[in-house]
PDB file of C-alpha atoms in Angstrom:
ATOM      1  CA  MET A   1     -69.443-109.381 -90.300  1.00 43.00           C
ATOM      2  CA  LYS A   2     -66.511-107.242 -89.421  1.00 50.00           C
ATOM      3  CA  GLY A   3     -65.120-106.904 -85.706  1.00 57.00           C
ATOM      4  CA  LYS A   4     -65.657-108.992 -82.813  1.00 73.00           C
ATOM      5  CA  ASP A   5     -68.471-111.461 -83.285  1.00 92.00           C
ATOM      6  CA  TYR A   6     -70.494-112.306 -80.220  1.00 97.00           C
ATOM      7  CA  LYS A   7     -72.638-115.440 -80.192  1.00 97.00           C
ATOM      8  CA  ALA A   8     -76.235-115.141 -78.951  1.00 98.00           C
ATOM      9  CA  CYS A   9     -79.178-117.640 -78.733  1.00 98.00           C
ATOM     10  CA  LEU A  10     -82.458-116.234 -79.813  1.00 98.00           C
ATOM     11  CA  LEU A  11     -85.958-117.555 -79.753  1.00 98.00           C
ATOM     12  CA  LEU A  12     -88.521-116.569 -82.297  1.00 98.00           C
ATOM     13  CA  GLY A  13     -92.164-117.144 -81.587  1.00 96.00           C
ATOM     14  CA  GLY A  14     -95.488-116.165 -83.042  1.00 95.00           C
ATOM     15  CA  ASN A  15     -99.063-117.333 -83.428  1.00 95.00           C
ATOM     16  CA  MET A  16    -100.681-114.830 -85.918  1.00 93.00           C
ATOM     17  CA  ASN A  17    -100.707-114.882 -89.820  1.00 92.00           C
ATOM     18  CA  ASP A  18     -98.290-117.147 -91.670  1.00 94.00           C
ATOM     19  CA  VAL A  19     -95.800-117.583 -88.890  1.00 95.00           C
ATOM     20  CA  GLN A  20     -93.259-119.781 -90.973  1.00 95.00           C
ATOM     21  CA  SER A  21     -93.185-117.151 -93.667  1.00 96.00           C
ATOM     22  CA  THR A  22     -92.712-114.465 -91.030  1.00 97.00           C
ATOM     23  CA  PHE A  23     -89.741-116.270 -89.518  1.00 97.00           C
ATOM     24  CA  VAL A  24     -88.036-116.572 -92.988  1.00 97.00           C
ATOM     25  CA  GLN A  25     -88.420-112.874 -93.535  1.00 97.00           C
ATOM     26  CA  VAL A  26     -87.324-112.046 -89.936  1.00 97.00           C
ATOM     27  CA  LEU A  27     -84.129-114.187 -90.329  1.00 97.00           C
ATOM     28  CA  ALA A  28     -83.407-112.396 -93.589  1.00 97.00           C
ATOM     29  CA  GLN A  29     -83.658-109.014 -91.933  1.00 97.00           C
ATOM     30  CA  MET A  30     -81.370-110.271 -89.041  1.00 97.00           C
ATOM     31  CA  GLU A  31     -78.817-110.985 -91.610  1.00 95.00           C
ATOM     32  CA  GLU A  32     -78.343-107.137 -92.077  1.00 95.00           C
ATOM     33  CA  PHE A  33     -76.647-106.989 -88.644  1.00 96.00           C
ATOM     34  CA  SER A  34     -75.698-110.606 -87.737  1.00 96.00           C
ATOM     35  CA  ASP A  35     -74.936-114.023 -89.316  1.00 96.00           C
ATOM     36  CA  VAL A  36     -77.453-116.747 -88.734  1.00 95.00           C
ATOM     37  CA  LEU A  37     -75.197-119.620 -87.776  1.00 96.00           C
ATOM     38  CA  LYS A  38     -77.743-122.333 -86.789  1.00 97.00           C
ATOM     39  CA  ALA A  39     -81.410-122.647 -86.813  1.00 97.00           C
ATOM     40  CA  SER A  40     -83.613-125.260 -85.198  1.00 98.00           C
ATOM     41  CA  GLY A  41     -86.643-126.796 -86.858  1.00 97.00           C
ATOM     42  CA  LEU A  42     -90.039-125.267 -86.040  1.00 98.00           C
ATOM     43  CA  TYR A  43     -91.909-126.383 -83.015  1.00 98.00           C
ATOM     44  CA  LYS A  44     -95.642-126.026 -82.016  1.00 97.00           C
ATOM     45  CA  THR A  45     -97.167-125.588 -78.563  1.00 94.00           C
ATOM     46  CA  LYS A  46    -100.414-124.579 -77.075  1.00 91.00           C
ATOM     47  CA  ALA A  47    -100.669-120.979 -76.168  1.00 86.00           C
ATOM     48  CA  TRP A  48     -98.952-120.807 -72.864  1.00 71.00           C
ATOM     49  CA  GLY A  49    -100.716-118.880 -70.262  1.00 75.00           C
ATOM     50  CA  MET A  50    -103.540-117.860 -72.521  1.00 81.00           C
ATOM     51  CA  GLU A  51    -107.183-118.509 -72.887  1.00 83.00           C
ATOM     52  CA  GLU A  52    -108.537-121.747 -74.588  1.00 82.00           C
ATOM     53  CA  GLY A  53    -108.996-121.524 -78.318  1.00 85.00           C
ATOM     54  CA  THR A  54    -105.924-119.149 -78.801  1.00 90.00           C
ATOM     55  CA  PRO A  55    -103.876-120.279 -81.864  1.00 93.00           C
ATOM     56  CA  ASP A  56    -100.929-122.548 -81.110  1.00 94.00           C
ATOM     57  CA  PHE A  57     -97.585-120.830 -81.159  1.00 95.00           C
ATOM     58  CA  ILE A  58     -94.642-121.820 -83.331  1.00 97.00           C
ATOM     59  CA  ASN A  59     -91.177-121.348 -82.081  1.00 97.00           C
ATOM     60  CA  GLN A  60     -87.694-121.416 -83.575  1.00 98.00           C
ATOM     61  CA  ALA A  61     -84.274-121.114 -81.807  1.00 98.00           C
ATOM     62  CA  VAL A  62     -81.397-119.586 -83.656  1.00 98.00           C
ATOM     63  CA  ILE A  63     -77.703-118.887 -82.948  1.00 98.00           C
ATOM     64  CA  VAL A  64     -76.428-115.618 -84.406  1.00 97.00           C
ATOM     65  CA  GLY A  65     -72.947-114.216 -84.655  1.00 97.00           C
ATOM     66  CA  THR A  66     -73.072-110.394 -84.216  1.00 97.00           C
ATOM     67  CA  PRO A  67     -70.720-107.495 -83.631  1.00 97.00           C
ATOM     68  CA  LEU A  68     -73.496-105.800 -81.604  1.00 97.00           C
ATOM     69  CA  LYS A  69     -73.498-105.683 -77.809  1.00 97.00           C
ATOM     70  CA  PRO A  70     -76.583-106.968 -76.031  1.00 97.00           C
ATOM     71  CA  GLU A  71     -78.387-103.645 -75.769  1.00 97.00           C
ATOM     72  CA  ALA A  72     -77.782-102.761 -79.464  1.00 97.00           C
ATOM     73  CA  LEU A  73     -78.890-106.208 -80.461  1.00 98.00           C
ATOM     74  CA  LEU A  74     -82.132-105.880 -78.388  1.00 97.00           C
ATOM     75  CA  SER A  75     -82.820-102.544 -80.112  1.00 97.00           C
ATOM     76  CA  LYS A  76     -82.517-104.175 -83.635  1.00 98.00           C
ATOM     77  CA  LEU A  77     -84.686-107.046 -82.650  1.00 97.00           C
ATOM     78  CA  GLN A  78     -87.381-104.780 -81.233  1.00 95.00           C
ATOM     79  CA  GLN A  79     -87.333-102.820 -84.467  1.00 96.00           C
ATOM     80  CA  ILE A  80     -87.890-106.061 -86.458  1.00 97.00           C
ATOM     81  CA  GLU A  81     -90.762-106.853 -84.208  1.00 95.00           C
ATOM     82  CA  LEU A  82     -92.279-103.454 -84.950  1.00 94.00           C
ATOM     83  CA  ASP A  83     -91.697-103.865 -88.575  1.00 94.00           C
ATOM     84  CA  PHE A  84     -93.784-107.101 -88.405  1.00 93.00           C
ATOM     85  CA  GLY A  85     -96.618-105.488 -86.600  1.00 87.00           C
ATOM     86  CA  ARG A  86     -95.741-106.472 -83.030  1.00 81.00           C
ATOM     87  CA  VAL A  87     -97.396-104.099 -80.449  1.00 74.00           C
ATOM     88  CA  ARG A  88     -96.366-104.393 -76.914  1.00 69.00           C
ATOM     89  CA  LYS A  89     -98.756-103.601 -74.183  1.00 66.00           C
ATOM     90  CA  ASN A  90     -97.960-102.795 -70.604  1.00 60.00           C
ATOM     91  CA  GLY A  91     -98.449-105.440 -68.060  1.00 56.00           C
ATOM     92  CA  ASP A  92     -97.746-109.087 -67.687  1.00 58.00           C
ATOM     93  CA  ASP A  93    -100.561-110.448 -69.740  1.00 63.00           C
ATOM     94  CA  TYR A  94     -99.667-112.832 -72.660  1.00 71.00           C
ATOM     95  CA  GLU A  95    -101.191-112.067 -75.957  1.00 82.00           C
ATOM     96  CA  SER A  96    -101.133-113.364 -79.535  1.00 87.00           C
ATOM     97  CA  ARG A  97     -98.435-111.821 -81.689  1.00 89.00           C
ATOM     98  CA  THR A  98     -97.001-111.943 -85.195  1.00 92.00           C
ATOM     99  CA  ILE A  99     -93.430-112.177 -83.926  1.00 95.00           C
ATOM    100  CA  ASP A 100     -91.604-112.165 -80.604  1.00 94.00           C
ATOM    101  CA  ILE A 101     -87.765-112.383 -80.565  1.00 96.00           C
ATOM    102  CA  ASP A 102     -86.234-113.078 -77.275  1.00 96.00           C
ATOM    103  CA  ILE A 103     -82.599-113.163 -76.449  1.00 98.00           C
ATOM    104  CA  ILE A 104     -82.101-116.383 -74.370  1.00 98.00           C
ATOM    105  CA  PHE A 105     -78.269-116.214 -74.045  1.00 98.00           C
ATOM    106  CA  PHE A 106     -75.522-113.696 -75.093  1.00 98.00           C
ATOM    107  CA  GLU A 107     -72.195-115.487 -74.853  1.00 97.00           C
ATOM    108  CA  ASP A 108     -72.020-116.255 -71.005  1.00 97.00           C
ATOM    109  CA  TYR A 109     -73.181-112.669 -69.988  1.00 98.00           C
ATOM    110  CA  ILE A 110     -75.352-112.174 -66.955  1.00 97.00           C
ATOM    111  CA  ILE A 111     -77.282-108.928 -67.418  1.00 97.00           C
ATOM    112  CA  ARG A 112     -80.049-107.496 -65.242  1.00 96.00           C
ATOM    113  CA  SER A 113     -81.073-104.130 -66.240  1.00 95.00           C
ATOM    114  CA  GLU A 114     -84.420-102.244 -66.687  1.00 93.00           C
ATOM    115  CA  ILE A 115     -84.438-103.099 -70.405  1.00 93.00           C
ATOM    116  CA  LEU A 116     -82.669-106.412 -70.555  1.00 96.00           C
ATOM    117  CA  THR A 117     -82.418-109.641 -68.539  1.00 97.00           C
ATOM    118  CA  ILE A 118     -79.892-112.205 -69.874  1.00 98.00           C
ATOM    119  CA  PRO A 119     -80.072-115.165 -69.536  1.00 97.00           C
ATOM    120  CA  HIS A 120     -83.817-115.073 -70.262  1.00 95.00           C
ATOM    121  CA  PRO A 121     -85.311-115.234 -66.758  1.00 94.00           C
ATOM    122  CA  ARG A 122     -87.870-117.999 -67.342  1.00 92.00           C
ATOM    123  CA  MET A 123     -86.353-119.943 -70.099  1.00 96.00           C
ATOM    124  CA  GLN A 124     -85.700-122.931 -67.716  1.00 96.00           C
ATOM    125  CA  GLU A 125     -89.440-123.138 -67.074  1.00 93.00           C
ATOM    126  CA  ARG A 126     -90.560-123.524 -70.601  1.00 94.00           C
ATOM    127  CA  ASN A 127     -90.125-126.482 -72.779  1.00 96.00           C
ATOM    128  CA  PHE A 128     -91.187-124.385 -75.964  1.00 96.00           C
ATOM    129  CA  VAL A 129     -87.741-122.589 -75.359  1.00 97.00           C
ATOM    130  CA  LEU A 130     -85.723-125.577 -74.279  1.00 98.00           C
ATOM    131  CA  VAL A 131     -86.726-128.168 -77.025  1.00 98.00           C
ATOM    132  CA  PRO A 132     -85.670-126.029 -80.003  1.00 98.00           C
ATOM    133  CA  LEU A 133     -82.682-124.824 -78.065  1.00 98.00           C
ATOM    134  CA  VAL A 134     -81.519-128.393 -77.328  1.00 98.00           C
ATOM    135  CA  GLU A 135     -81.537-129.063 -81.041  1.00 97.00           C
ATOM    136  CA  ILE A 136     -78.861-126.383 -81.886  1.00 98.00           C
ATOM    137  CA  ALA A 137     -77.177-125.648 -78.395  1.00 97.00           C
ATOM    138  CA  GLU A 138     -77.582-128.671 -76.108  1.00 97.00           C
ATOM    139  CA  ASN A 139     -74.196-127.958 -74.424  1.00 97.00           C
ATOM    140  CA  TRP A 140     -74.542-124.350 -74.050  1.00 97.00           C
ATOM    141  CA  LYS A 141     -74.079-123.712 -70.228  1.00 97.00           C
ATOM    142  CA  HIS A 142     -76.451-121.556 -68.401  1.00 98.00           C
ATOM    143  CA  PRO A 143     -74.211-118.994 -66.744  1.00 97.00           C
ATOM    144  CA  VAL A 144     -76.253-118.760 -63.601  1.00 97.00           C
ATOM    145  CA  LEU A 145     -77.527-122.281 -63.213  1.00 97.00           C
ATOM    146  CA  GLY A 146     -74.334-123.860 -64.311  1.00 97.00           C
ATOM    147  CA  LYS A 147     -76.102-126.539 -66.336  1.00 98.00           C
ATOM    148  CA  SER A 148     -76.230-127.247 -69.891  1.00 98.00           C
ATOM    149  CA  VAL A 149     -79.470-126.593 -71.929  1.00 98.00           C
ATOM    150  CA  LYS A 150     -79.772-130.554 -72.223  1.00 98.00           C
ATOM    151  CA  GLN A 151     -79.554-130.920 -68.518  1.00 98.00           C
ATOM    152  CA  ILE A 152     -82.153-128.178 -67.869  1.00 98.00           C
ATOM    153  CA  LEU A 153     -84.648-129.828 -70.234  1.00 97.00           C
ATOM    154  CA  GLU A 154     -84.082-133.136 -68.722  1.00 97.00           C
ATOM    155  CA  GLU A 155     -84.996-131.640 -65.252  1.00 97.00           C
ATOM    156  CA  SER A 156     -87.914-129.585 -66.542  1.00 96.00           C
ATOM    157  CA  ILE A 157     -91.259-129.877 -64.782  1.00 95.00           C
ATOM    158  CA  ASP A 158     -93.094-128.147 -67.707  1.00 94.00           C
ATOM    159  CA  SER A 159     -95.747-130.562 -68.968  1.00 92.00           C
ATOM    160  CA  LEU A 160     -96.577-128.641 -72.048  1.00 90.00           C
ATOM    161  CA  GLU A 161     -96.226-130.567 -75.096  1.00 94.00           C
ATOM    162  CA  VAL A 162     -93.798-129.390 -77.832  1.00 96.00           C
ATOM    163  CA  ILE A 163     -94.372-130.906 -81.214  1.00 96.00           C
ATOM    164  CA  ALA A 164     -92.084-130.627 -84.298  1.00 96.00           C
ATOM    165  CA  VAL A 165     -93.650-128.981 -87.231  1.00 95.00           C
ATOM    166  CA  ASP A 166     -93.367-130.752 -90.581  1.00 84.00           C
ATOM    167  CA  GLU A 167     -91.789-128.074 -92.735  1.00 71.00           C
ATOM    168  CA  SER A 168     -92.383-129.808 -96.148  1.00 60.00           C
TER     169      SER A 168
END
């Protein structure tokens, strides 16, 4: 990519259709505007905050290099979500989805706007974010908490089990 490359940590998640195949396709689409520098393995967790019987979620953390600023990156990621059938509903209810792409970190930026909050406001409460992130960015420092991702995971009180998915 030409120009200044920013580094961002993203989290992919989904629990509908063939999630692994969706992730491969999503990462290929991201290559149009960023370089995927690192990707964690895949991890499965029970559907957090959702009713019993909801399919498990699969998550993957990635680090990308991109010339895009945070809001432009968000816009591109939301377009990918739409392309893969993601429908956002108003409200705070959690729901099944084909793909969810969250910006966890963008460099060491702290952003609090109507459309974007970086670092992700609840990442430190969720092992399904922290476990894959530790795999590829254990020393990335949270710009608000002043702790590494590894430290945050070590101090996590989330009891939700995060299981590595056999990708063979």
